[in-house]
Coordinates of C-alpha atoms in Angstrom, one line a residue:
Chain A
M1 CA 0.0 -0.1 0.0
A2 CA 3.0 2.1 -0.1
T3 CA 2.6 3.0 -3.8
T4 CA -1.1 4.6 -3.4
S5 CA 0.0 8.1 -3.8
T6 CA 0.3 7.9 -7.6
A7 CA -0.6 10.6 -10.1
D8 CA -3.2 8.3 -11.8
P9 CA -6.8 8.5 -10.5
T10 CA -7.7 5.1 -8.8
R11 CA -11.0 3.4 -8.7
R12 CA -11.2 4.6 -5.1
D13 CA -10.7 8.3 -6.2
M14 CA -13.5 7.8 -8.7
L15 CA -16.0 6.3 -6.3
Y16 CA -15.0 9.0 -3.8
I17 CA -15.9 11.8 -6.2
A18 CA -19.0 10.1 -7.6
T19 CA -20.5 9.3 -4.0
G20 CA -19.7 12.9 -3.0
A21 CA -21.5 14.3 -6.0
A22 CA -24.5 12.1 -5.6
S23 CA -24.6 12.9 -1.9
A24 CA -24.7 16.6 -2.5
V25 CA -27.6 16.3 -4.9
A26 CA -29.5 14.1 -2.5
I27 CA -28.9 16.5 0.3
G28 CA -30.3 19.3 -1.8
A29 CA -33.1 17.3 -2.9
V30 CA -34.1 16.4 0.6
A31 CA -33.5 20.0 2.0
W32 CA -35.8 21.7 -0.5
P33 CA -39.1 20.3 0.8
F34 CA -38.2 21.4 4.4
I35 CA -37.6 24.9 3.0
S36 CA -40.5 25.0 0.7
Q37 CA -43.0 24.0 3.4
M38 CA -42.7 27.4 5.0
N39 CA -43.9 29.1 1.9
P40 CA -47.6 30.1 1.5
D41 CA -49.7 26.9 1.3
A42 CA -52.6 26.2 -1.1
S43 CA -55.2 27.3 1.2
T44 CA -53.5 30.6 1.7
L45 CA -53.1 30.9 -2.1
A46 CA -56.7 30.3 -2.7
L47 CA -57.8 33.4 -0.8
S48 CA -56.5 35.7 -3.5
S49 CA -59.4 38.0 -4.7
T50 CA -62.1 40.0 -3.1
E51 CA -65.0 42.3 -4.3
L52 CA -66.3 45.5 -2.9
D53 CA -69.4 47.6 -3.7
I54 CA -68.3 51.1 -3.8
S55 CA -71.5 52.9 -4.3
A56 CA -72.1 53.5 -0.7
I57 CA -68.7 55.2 -0.2
P58 CA -69.2 59.0 0.1
E59 CA -66.7 61.6 -1.3
G60 CA -63.8 62.0 1.2
Q61 CA -64.2 58.7 2.9
I62 CA -61.7 55.8 3.0
V63 CA -62.9 52.3 3.4
T64 CA -60.6 49.6 4.6
I65 CA -61.2 45.9 3.4
K66 CA -59.1 42.9 4.0
W67 CA -57.3 41.1 1.2
R68 CA -54.8 38.4 1.6
G69 CA -54.9 39.1 5.4
K70 CA -53.8 42.7 4.7
P71 CA -55.9 45.9 4.7
V72 CA -56.7 47.6 1.3
F73 CA -57.7 51.2 1.4
V74 CA -60.5 52.3 -1.1
R75 CA -60.4 56.2 -1.0
H76 CA -63.2 58.3 -2.6
R77 CA -61.1 61.3 -3.3
T78 CA -62.4 64.9 -3.2
K79 CA -61.6 67.3 -6.2
K80 CA -59.1 69.1 -3.8
E81 CA -57.3 65.7 -3.0
I82 CA -57.1 64.8 -6.7
K83 CA -55.8 68.2 -7.6
E84 CA -53.2 68.1 -4.8
A85 CA -52.0 64.6 -5.8
E86 CA -51.9 65.7 -9.7
D87 CA -50.0 68.9 -9.0
V88 CA -47.1 67.6 -7.2
P89 CA -43.9 67.9 -9.3
L90 CA -42.3 64.6 -9.6
A91 CA -38.8 66.0 -8.5
Q92 CA -40.4 66.3 -5.0
L93 CA -41.2 62.5 -4.8
P94 CA -38.7 60.0 -3.2
D95 CA -40.4 57.3 -5.4
P96 CA -41.5 59.2 -8.5
Q97 CA -44.7 58.2 -9.9
T98 CA -47.5 60.3 -11.5
D99 CA -51.0 60.2 -9.9
Q100 CA -52.4 59.1 -13.2
A101 CA -50.2 55.9 -13.1
R102 CA -51.6 55.0 -9.8
V103 CA -55.4 55.2 -10.3
K104 CA -57.9 53.8 -12.9
K105 CA -60.4 56.6 -12.1
P106 CA -59.3 59.7 -10.6
E107 CA -61.9 59.7 -7.8
W108 CA -61.0 56.2 -6.7
L109 CA -57.5 55.5 -5.1
V110 CA -56.9 51.8 -4.4
V111 CA -53.7 51.0 -2.3
V112 CA -52.6 48.3 0.1
G113 CA -52.8 49.8 3.6
V114 CA -49.3 48.6 4.6
C115 CA -46.6 51.0 5.3
T116 CA -43.6 50.1 3.0
H117 CA -41.3 50.8 5.9
L118 CA -42.1 48.0 8.4
G119 CA -45.6 47.0 7.8
C120 CA -47.8 49.0 10.1
I121 CA -51.2 50.3 9.0
P122 CA -51.1 54.1 8.3
L123 CA -53.9 56.4 9.6
G124 CA -56.1 58.1 7.0
H125 CA -56.5 61.9 6.7
Q126 CA -53.5 62.5 8.9
G127 CA -50.0 63.8 8.6
P128 CA -48.7 66.9 6.6
F129 CA -49.8 65.7 3.2
D130 CA -53.4 65.0 4.0
G131 CA -53.1 61.5 2.9
W132 CA -51.8 58.8 5.5
F133 CA -49.4 58.9 8.4
C134 CA -47.8 56.0 9.7
P135 CA -47.7 56.1 13.7
C136 CA -45.0 53.6 14.0
H137 CA -42.0 55.5 12.5
G138 CA -43.5 58.6 11.2
S139 CA -43.7 58.0 7.4
A140 CA -46.1 60.5 5.7
Y141 CA -48.0 59.7 2.5
D142 CA -49.9 62.0 0.1
T143 CA -53.5 61.8 -1.3
S144 CA -52.0 59.4 -4.0
G145 CA -50.6 57.2 -1.4
R146 CA -47.1 58.2 -2.3
I147 CA -44.3 58.5 0.2
R148 CA -43.4 62.0 0.9
Q149 CA -41.6 62.1 4.3
G150 CA -40.1 59.6 6.7
P151 CA -38.3 56.2 6.5
A152 CA -40.5 54.3 4.1
P153 CA -38.7 53.7 0.9
R154 CA -41.6 53.1 -1.5
N155 CA -45.2 54.4 -2.3
L156 CA -48.1 52.4 -0.9
E157 CA -48.6 49.4 -3.2
V158 CA -51.3 49.6 -5.8
P159 CA -52.8 46.0 -6.0
D160 CA -54.2 44.5 -9.0
Y161 CA -57.8 45.6 -9.3
A162 CA -60.6 46.1 -11.9
F163 CA -63.9 47.9 -12.0
L164 CA -66.3 45.0 -12.7
T165 CA -69.0 47.8 -13.0
D166 CA -69.2 51.5 -12.2
T167 CA -70.1 50.6 -8.5
K168 CA -68.1 47.3 -8.0
I169 CA -64.3 46.7 -7.8
K170 CA -62.4 43.3 -7.7
I171 CA -59.2 43.2 -6.1
G172 CA -56.6 40.6 -6.7
Chain B
M1 CA -6.2 24.8 33.5
S2 CA -8.6 21.8 33.6
G3 CA -6.0 18.9 32.9
P4 CA -6.7 15.3 33.2
S5 CA -9.1 14.5 36.2
T6 CA -7.6 13.5 39.3
Y7 CA -11.1 12.5 40.5
V8 CA -11.3 9.0 42.3
P9 CA -14.6 7.6 43.0
K10 CA -15.0 6.4 46.7
S11 CA -17.4 3.6 46.0
A12 CA -16.7 0.4 44.1
I13 CA -19.8 1.2 42.0
G14 CA -18.6 4.6 41.3
R15 CA -15.2 3.2 40.2
W16 CA -17.1 0.6 37.9
F17 CA -19.2 3.4 36.4
E18 CA -16.2 5.9 36.0
S19 CA -14.2 3.4 34.1
R20 CA -17.0 3.1 31.6
L21 CA -18.3 6.6 31.3
P22 CA -16.2 9.3 33.2
V23 CA -19.1 11.8 33.6
M24 CA -18.6 12.1 37.3
G25 CA -14.9 13.1 36.8
L26 CA -15.9 15.6 34.3
V27 CA -18.4 17.2 36.7
H28 CA -15.7 17.0 39.5
S29 CA -13.1 18.8 37.3
S30 CA -15.4 21.4 36.0
F31 CA -17.5 22.3 39.2
V32 CA -15.6 21.0 42.2
A33 CA -11.8 20.9 41.7
Y34 CA -11.7 23.7 39.1
P35 CA -9.5 26.5 40.1
T36 CA -11.4 29.9 40.2
P37 CA -9.5 33.2 40.8
K38 CA -9.6 34.1 44.3
N39 CA -10.5 37.7 43.7
L40 CA -13.7 37.3 41.8
N41 CA -16.4 39.7 43.0
Y42 CA -20.2 39.4 42.8
W43 CA -20.3 40.5 39.1
W44 CA -18.9 37.0 38.4
T45 CA -22.0 35.3 39.8
F46 CA -24.1 36.3 36.8
G47 CA -23.0 33.3 34.8
A48 CA -24.6 31.1 37.3
I49 CA -27.6 33.3 37.5
L50 CA -28.0 33.1 33.7
S51 CA -27.8 29.3 34.0
F52 CA -30.3 29.4 36.6
M53 CA -32.7 31.7 34.4
L54 CA -32.3 29.4 31.4
V55 CA -33.4 26.3 33.3
A56 CA -36.3 28.4 34.9
Q57 CA -37.5 29.5 31.5
I58 CA -37.3 25.9 30.1
V59 CA -39.2 24.5 33.0
T60 CA -41.9 27.0 33.2
G61 CA -42.1 27.1 29.2
V62 CA -42.6 23.3 29.1
V63 CA -45.5 23.4 31.5
L64 CA -47.2 26.4 29.8
A65 CA -46.8 24.7 26.5
M66 CA -49.2 21.9 28.0
H67 CA -52.0 24.5 28.3
Y68 CA -51.4 26.9 25.3
T69 CA -53.0 26.6 21.7
P70 CA -50.9 28.0 18.9
H71 CA -53.8 29.0 16.6
T72 CA -54.8 32.7 15.8
T73 CA -58.5 32.1 17.0
M74 CA -57.6 30.4 20.1
A75 CA -54.1 31.7 21.3
F76 CA -55.2 34.8 23.0
N77 CA -58.0 32.9 24.8
S78 CA -55.8 30.0 25.9
V79 CA -53.5 32.5 27.7
E80 CA -56.4 33.9 29.5
H81 CA -57.3 30.2 30.2
I82 CA -53.9 29.8 31.7
M83 CA -54.3 33.0 33.9
R84 CA -58.0 32.1 35.1
D85 CA -58.5 28.5 34.9
V86 CA -55.2 26.4 35.0
N87 CA -54.0 25.4 38.7
W88 CA -51.3 28.0 39.4
G89 CA -51.5 29.1 35.8
W90 CA -51.2 32.9 36.7
M91 CA -48.0 32.1 38.6
L92 CA -46.3 30.0 35.9
R93 CA -47.2 32.5 33.2
Y94 CA -45.9 35.4 35.3
L95 CA -42.8 33.6 36.2
H96 CA -42.2 32.9 32.4
A97 CA -43.0 36.3 31.2
N98 CA -41.0 38.0 33.9
G99 CA -38.4 35.5 33.7
A100 CA -37.6 36.7 30.3
S101 CA -37.0 40.2 31.5
M102 CA -34.9 38.9 34.3
F103 CA -32.9 36.7 31.9
F104 CA -32.1 39.9 29.9
L105 CA -31.3 41.9 32.9
A106 CA -28.8 39.2 33.9
V107 CA -27.4 39.0 30.5
Y108 CA -27.0 42.8 30.2
I109 CA -25.1 42.9 33.6
H110 CA -23.0 39.8 32.4
I111 CA -22.0 41.5 29.1
A112 CA -21.3 45.0 31.0
R113 CA -18.9 43.0 33.3
G114 CA -17.3 41.5 30.3
L115 CA -16.8 44.9 28.9
Y116 CA -15.5 46.5 32.2
Y117 CA -13.0 43.9 33.0
G118 CA -11.8 43.1 29.4
S119 CA -13.0 39.5 29.4
Y120 CA -13.2 39.5 25.5
K121 CA -9.6 39.9 25.1
A122 CA -7.1 37.1 24.1
P123 CA -7.3 34.3 24.7
R124 CA -11.1 34.6 25.3
E125 CA -12.2 35.8 21.9
I126 CA -14.1 32.5 21.1
L127 CA -15.6 32.5 24.5
W128 CA -16.9 35.9 24.1
I129 CA -18.2 35.3 20.7
L130 CA -20.1 32.3 21.8
G131 CA -21.6 34.6 24.3
V132 CA -22.7 36.9 21.6
I133 CA -24.2 33.9 19.8
I134 CA -26.1 33.1 23.0
F135 CA -27.4 36.8 23.3
L136 CA -28.7 36.6 19.4
L137 CA -30.5 33.2 20.1
M138 CA -32.1 34.8 23.4
M139 CA -33.3 37.8 21.4
A140 CA -34.7 35.5 18.7
T141 CA -36.5 33.3 21.4
A142 CA -37.8 36.3 23.3
F143 CA -39.3 37.9 20.3
M144 CA -41.0 34.8 19.2
G145 CA -42.3 34.0 22.6
Y146 CA -43.7 37.5 22.8
V147 CA -45.8 36.8 19.6
L148 CA -47.4 33.8 21.1
P149 CA -50.1 35.5 23.4
W150 CA -51.5 37.0 20.2
G151 CA -52.2 40.4 21.6
Q152 CA -52.0 43.7 19.7
M153 CA -48.2 44.2 20.6
S154 CA -47.5 40.5 19.7
F155 CA -49.1 41.0 16.4
W156 CA -47.5 44.4 15.4
G157 CA -44.2 43.5 17.0
A158 CA -44.1 40.5 14.8
T159 CA -45.1 42.4 11.8
V160 CA -42.5 45.0 12.2
I161 CA -39.6 42.8 13.0
T162 CA -40.5 40.3 10.2
N163 CA -40.6 43.4 7.8
L164 CA -37.0 44.1 8.6
F165 CA -36.2 41.1 6.3
S166 CA -37.9 42.9 3.5
A167 CA -35.1 45.6 3.4
I168 CA -32.8 43.0 1.9
P169 CA -32.4 43.9 -1.7
L170 CA -34.0 41.7 -4.5
V171 CA -35.0 38.8 -2.4
G172 CA -36.4 40.7 0.7
D173 CA -40.1 40.3 -0.2
A174 CA -39.7 36.6 -1.0
I175 CA -37.8 36.0 2.3
T176 CA -40.6 37.7 4.2
T177 CA -43.3 35.8 2.6
W178 CA -41.5 32.6 3.3
L179 CA -41.0 33.7 7.0
W180 CA -44.7 34.4 7.3
G181 CA -46.0 31.4 5.2
G182 CA -48.5 33.9 3.6
Y183 CA -48.9 37.6 2.8
S184 CA -48.9 38.9 6.2
V185 CA -48.3 37.8 9.9
D186 CA -51.1 35.1 10.2
N187 CA -51.8 31.5 11.6
P188 CA -48.9 29.9 9.8
T189 CA -46.5 32.5 11.4
L190 CA -47.9 31.9 14.8
N191 CA -47.6 28.0 14.4
R192 CA -43.9 28.2 13.3
F193 CA -42.9 30.7 16.0
F194 CA -44.3 28.4 18.7
S195 CA -42.4 25.5 17.2
L196 CA -39.1 27.5 17.0
H197 CA -39.7 29.1 20.4
Y198 CA -39.8 25.6 21.9
L199 CA -36.7 24.6 20.0
L200 CA -34.3 27.7 20.5
P201 CA -33.8 27.4 24.2
F202 CA -32.4 23.9 23.7
M203 CA -30.0 25.4 21.1
I204 CA -29.1 28.1 23.8
A205 CA -28.4 25.3 26.2
A206 CA -26.1 23.7 23.7
V207 CA -24.1 26.9 23.0
V208 CA -24.1 27.5 26.8
G209 CA -22.2 24.2 26.9
L210 CA -19.7 25.2 24.4
H211 CA -19.4 28.6 26.3
V212 CA -18.6 26.9 29.6
W213 CA -16.3 24.4 27.9
A214 CA -14.4 27.4 26.2
L215 CA -14.3 29.2 29.6
H216 CA -12.9 26.1 31.4
V217 CA -10.1 25.8 28.6
V218 CA -8.9 29.5 28.9
G219 CA -9.9 29.9 32.6
Q220 CA -11.9 32.7 34.1
N221 CA -11.0 36.5 33.7
N222 CA -11.1 38.4 37.3
P223 CA -11.0 42.0 38.4
A224 CA -7.4 42.2 38.1
G225 CA -7.4 41.0 34.5
V226 CA -4.2 38.8 35.0
D227 CA -4.3 35.1 34.6
I228 CA -3.8 32.4 37.3
K229 CA -0.1 31.7 37.4
D230 CA 0.2 30.0 40.5
V231 CA -2.8 27.8 41.2
E232 CA -1.9 27.5 45.0
K233 CA -1.6 31.2 45.4
D234 CA -3.9 32.8 42.9
S235 CA -7.1 30.4 43.0
V236 CA -9.4 28.7 45.2
P237 CA -11.4 25.5 44.3
F238 CA -14.7 26.0 42.6
T239 CA -16.4 24.0 45.4
P240 CA -17.1 25.3 48.0
H241 CA -16.1 28.9 47.1
A242 CA -17.6 29.7 43.9
T243 CA -20.6 27.2 44.3
L244 CA -21.7 29.1 47.6
K245 CA -20.9 32.5 46.2
D246 CA -22.9 31.7 43.0
A247 CA -25.7 30.4 45.2
T248 CA -25.9 33.7 47.2
G249 CA -26.0 35.7 44.0
I250 CA -28.8 33.5 42.7
A251 CA -30.8 33.8 46.0
A252 CA -30.4 37.6 45.9
F253 CA -31.5 37.6 42.3
V254 CA -34.5 35.3 42.8
I255 CA -35.8 37.8 45.4
L256 CA -35.9 40.5 42.8
Y257 CA -37.5 38.1 40.3
A258 CA -40.1 37.1 42.9
W259 CA -40.8 40.8 43.7
F260 CA -41.7 41.3 40.0
V261 CA -43.7 38.1 39.7
F262 CA -45.7 38.5 42.9
F263 CA -46.1 42.4 43.3
I264 CA -45.7 43.9 39.8
P265 CA -46.1 41.3 37.3
N266 CA -47.3 43.5 34.7
F267 CA -44.9 46.4 35.1
L268 CA -42.6 45.4 32.4
G269 CA -45.3 44.5 30.0
D270 CA -47.4 46.6 27.7
S271 CA -51.1 46.9 28.5
D272 CA -51.9 46.7 24.6
N273 CA -51.0 43.2 24.7
Y274 CA -54.2 42.4 26.7
I275 CA -56.1 43.5 23.5
M276 CA -56.5 40.6 21.2
A277 CA -54.4 40.9 17.9
N278 CA -56.2 43.0 15.2
P279 CA -54.6 42.8 11.7
L280 CA -56.6 45.8 10.5
Q281 CA -55.7 48.2 13.4
T282 CA -52.1 49.3 14.4
P283 CA -51.9 50.5 18.0
P284 CA -50.9 54.2 18.1
H285 CA -47.5 53.6 19.6
I286 CA -45.7 50.4 18.9
V287 CA -42.9 49.6 21.4
P288 CA -40.9 46.5 21.9
E289 CA -40.2 45.0 25.2
W290 CA -37.7 47.0 27.3
Y291 CA -34.8 44.8 26.5
F292 CA -35.0 45.5 22.7
L293 CA -35.3 49.3 23.1
P294 CA -31.8 50.4 22.5
F295 CA -31.6 48.4 19.3
Y296 CA -35.1 49.8 18.3
A297 CA -33.8 53.2 18.8
I298 CA -30.9 52.6 16.5
L299 CA -33.3 51.2 13.8
R300 CA -35.4 54.3 14.1
A301 CA -32.6 56.7 14.1
I302 CA -31.5 55.9 10.6
P303 CA -33.6 57.7 8.0
S304 CA -33.5 54.6 5.5
K305 CA -35.1 51.3 5.8
L306 CA -32.1 49.1 4.7
G307 CA -29.7 51.5 6.6
G308 CA -31.7 51.1 9.8
V309 CA -31.7 47.3 9.5
I310 CA -28.0 47.4 8.8
F311 CA -27.0 49.5 11.8
M312 CA -29.4 47.6 14.1
F313 CA -27.6 44.3 13.3
G314 CA -24.4 46.3 13.1
A315 CA -24.8 47.1 16.9
I316 CA -24.4 43.4 17.6
V317 CA -21.6 43.0 15.0
M318 CA -19.6 45.6 17.1
L319 CA -19.6 43.2 20.0
V320 CA -18.3 40.3 17.7
L321 CA -15.4 42.4 16.5
L322 CA -14.8 43.9 19.9
P323 CA -11.7 41.7 20.7
W324 CA -10.0 43.0 17.8
L325 CA -11.2 46.7 17.8
D326 CA -9.9 47.2 21.4
T327 CA -6.2 47.7 21.0
S328 CA -5.2 48.0 24.6
K329 CA -3.1 45.2 26.0
V330 CA -4.6 45.8 29.5
R331 CA -7.7 43.8 30.3
S332 CA -9.3 45.4 33.5
A333 CA -10.7 48.9 33.5
V334 CA -9.2 49.1 37.0
Y335 CA -5.9 49.8 35.5
R336 CA -7.3 51.9 32.5
P337 CA -8.1 55.3 33.9
V338 CA -9.6 56.8 30.7
Y339 CA -11.4 53.5 29.5
K340 CA -13.0 53.4 33.1
I341 CA -14.7 56.7 32.5
L342 CA -15.7 56.0 28.9
F343 CA -17.2 52.6 30.0
W344 CA -19.7 54.5 32.0
V345 CA -20.4 56.9 29.2
F346 CA -21.0 54.0 26.9
I347 CA -23.3 52.5 29.6
A348 CA -25.2 55.9 29.8
C349 CA -25.3 55.9 25.9
V350 CA -27.0 52.5 25.8
I351 CA -29.5 53.4 28.6
G352 CA -30.3 56.8 26.8
L353 CA -30.9 54.9 23.5
G354 CA -33.2 52.5 25.5
Y355 CA -35.2 55.6 26.8
L356 CA -35.4 57.1 23.3
G357 CA -36.5 53.8 21.9
S358 CA -39.6 54.1 24.3
Q359 CA -40.5 57.4 23.2
P360 CA -42.6 58.4 19.9
P361 CA -40.2 59.1 17.0
E362 CA -40.9 62.9 16.8
G363 CA -38.9 66.0 17.2
G364 CA -35.8 66.1 19.5
A365 CA -36.1 62.3 20.2
V366 CA -35.1 61.6 16.7
L367 CA -32.1 64.0 16.8
A368 CA -31.0 62.7 20.3
A369 CA -31.2 59.0 19.0
R370 CA -29.1 59.9 16.0
I371 CA -26.5 61.5 18.1
L372 CA -26.4 58.5 20.6
T373 CA -26.3 56.1 17.7
A374 CA -23.3 57.8 16.2
Y375 CA -21.7 57.6 19.6
Y376 CA -22.4 54.0 20.2
F377 CA -20.6 53.1 16.8
A378 CA -17.9 55.7 17.5
H379 CA -17.2 53.8 20.8
F380 CA -16.3 50.7 19.2
L381 CA -15.0 52.0 15.8
V382 CA -13.0 55.1 16.8
I383 CA -12.6 55.3 20.6
L384 CA -11.5 51.9 21.6
P385 CA -8.9 51.5 18.7
L386 CA -7.3 54.8 19.5
L387 CA -7.6 54.6 23.2
G388 CA -5.4 51.6 23.4
L389 CA -2.7 53.5 21.6
F390 CA -2.9 56.8 23.6
E391 CA -4.1 55.7 27.1
T392 CA -1.3 55.1 29.7
P393 CA -2.5 52.4 31.8
R394 CA -1.5 52.1 35.5
P395 CA 0.8 49.3 36.6
V396 CA -0.9 46.0 36.4
P397 CA -0.3 43.6 39.4
A398 CA 2.2 40.8 38.8
S399 CA -0.3 38.2 39.9
I400 CA -3.8 37.9 41.5
A401 CA -2.3 37.1 44.7
E402 CA -0.4 40.3 44.6
S403 CA -3.5 42.4 43.8
V404 CA -5.3 40.7 46.7
L405 CA -2.7 40.9 49.2
K406 CA -1.6 44.5 48.5
G407 CA -5.2 45.5 49.2
D408 CA -6.7 48.4 47.5
T409 CA -5.7 48.7 43.8
T410 CA -5.8 52.5 44.0
E411 CA -2.7 52.3 46.5
L412 CA -1.1 49.7 44.1
G413 CA -1.4 52.1 41.2
K414 CA 0.3 55.0 43.1
A415 CA 3.1 52.7 44.4

């Protein structure tokens, strides 16, 4: 056995590498289900859309509904709020986006009611920009749900939604 | 330090057992014959106090788990069921909830003792880093435990902390969804937190084992900061000396613990957590438990989401790097006149951050938190590296025996 340290690969080297490679694949294949089981399950994914009748929401009011466990704000904006949102120069916005790009109809703003900082629910009609104010860490949003001041990095998210009729929307 | 055991069992059965599994010899060499520096003060009893608290938390936690239900619709009520219906349930829950606070109080004192006496310096770096890992595991365990009662603070605390991971570029949202098992903190989150809250204390126990092992390899630091040179002159056996001193420390600490449990059990808690979790309403003022407040203040002080998260975790990373950031060769603050003052300034800075973390993030509080955050990092990254170069330490005693026999170290410094 004194001659085992030759330059030529032996049967043992070959078996060692092949076994190691197969083990690495096997470990990965076994690990994946243990990681994947923590992702949203089928029952969570099934609760993906919700409908709302908006005919009863008067001008100026914000209605909160639950979608995927999170609040969604449906805001019937006043003319003044729409104008405020449209008149802001994009240069003043940390996350520049026009108001037109965030609404389907100017009177109706639909946003996910989760602060983009750390997930608190901002309070409506509060803060320096008349939109929302997050009580947790002081982020202020305007009447288009765009971040204007504070630690939040992004505008309030606009979910996928559609007007089914003039008075009914479907979120998700 | 802990060489081969000289333990000889007295009984025949003991000898028979020891020759097959030398566990009694291990206990004897670690906790009976083990030489401890003869100058240890009461700040050195916090290791034993922490061991006691870990056992207390595991014992109370295991029995609470017999009555608790980890489901969003039942968790809150099952905690009330523990408080009202379960025999002695109120006491067990108050022991566990206040036990967490006592655990953190003890660990902060234990860490501060290490900072003051330079216990992180060579050859104790691994020992120190294992301690930081225990501290991190404790924070994760405490956070997940606080979510279980499913009150308003449980829910919103969980929401804020899990959202920290969404600050990670590119994969942040996917990681957060994975942690939640959904699109918000919900039943899957509560379930896995319960599972992990039960697991982590045993991982802590394992790392504590490594921590004690590392301690017994390099030996204990002590107020003089010089190592044992002559076992006969510098040390005393662990039993009875350290055993009884530790027991005295534990007894005193248990009095404080019992005071909280039996007289002011809700003093450290937040009354909002007696309101059931409501995913559609954030409480007006979210605050973590007191032991997280300094880190929470750092998180809020940075006007950027990712930056806040980086600095908050960076505050812990500073502790990991500390053995290499402190350039002074002298361990104990007793012989470091400037560090001795700056140590207390640092403690004041951390307490100040804790106070600011409890205040709403408005006006002067934000500015003050930024100043103290800057100081916190400057202490580690600027002050400690430079201080070791510029500070003139006082003469360090040649041995532990000398520091004890010459009496007051102040006199020693003048001599």
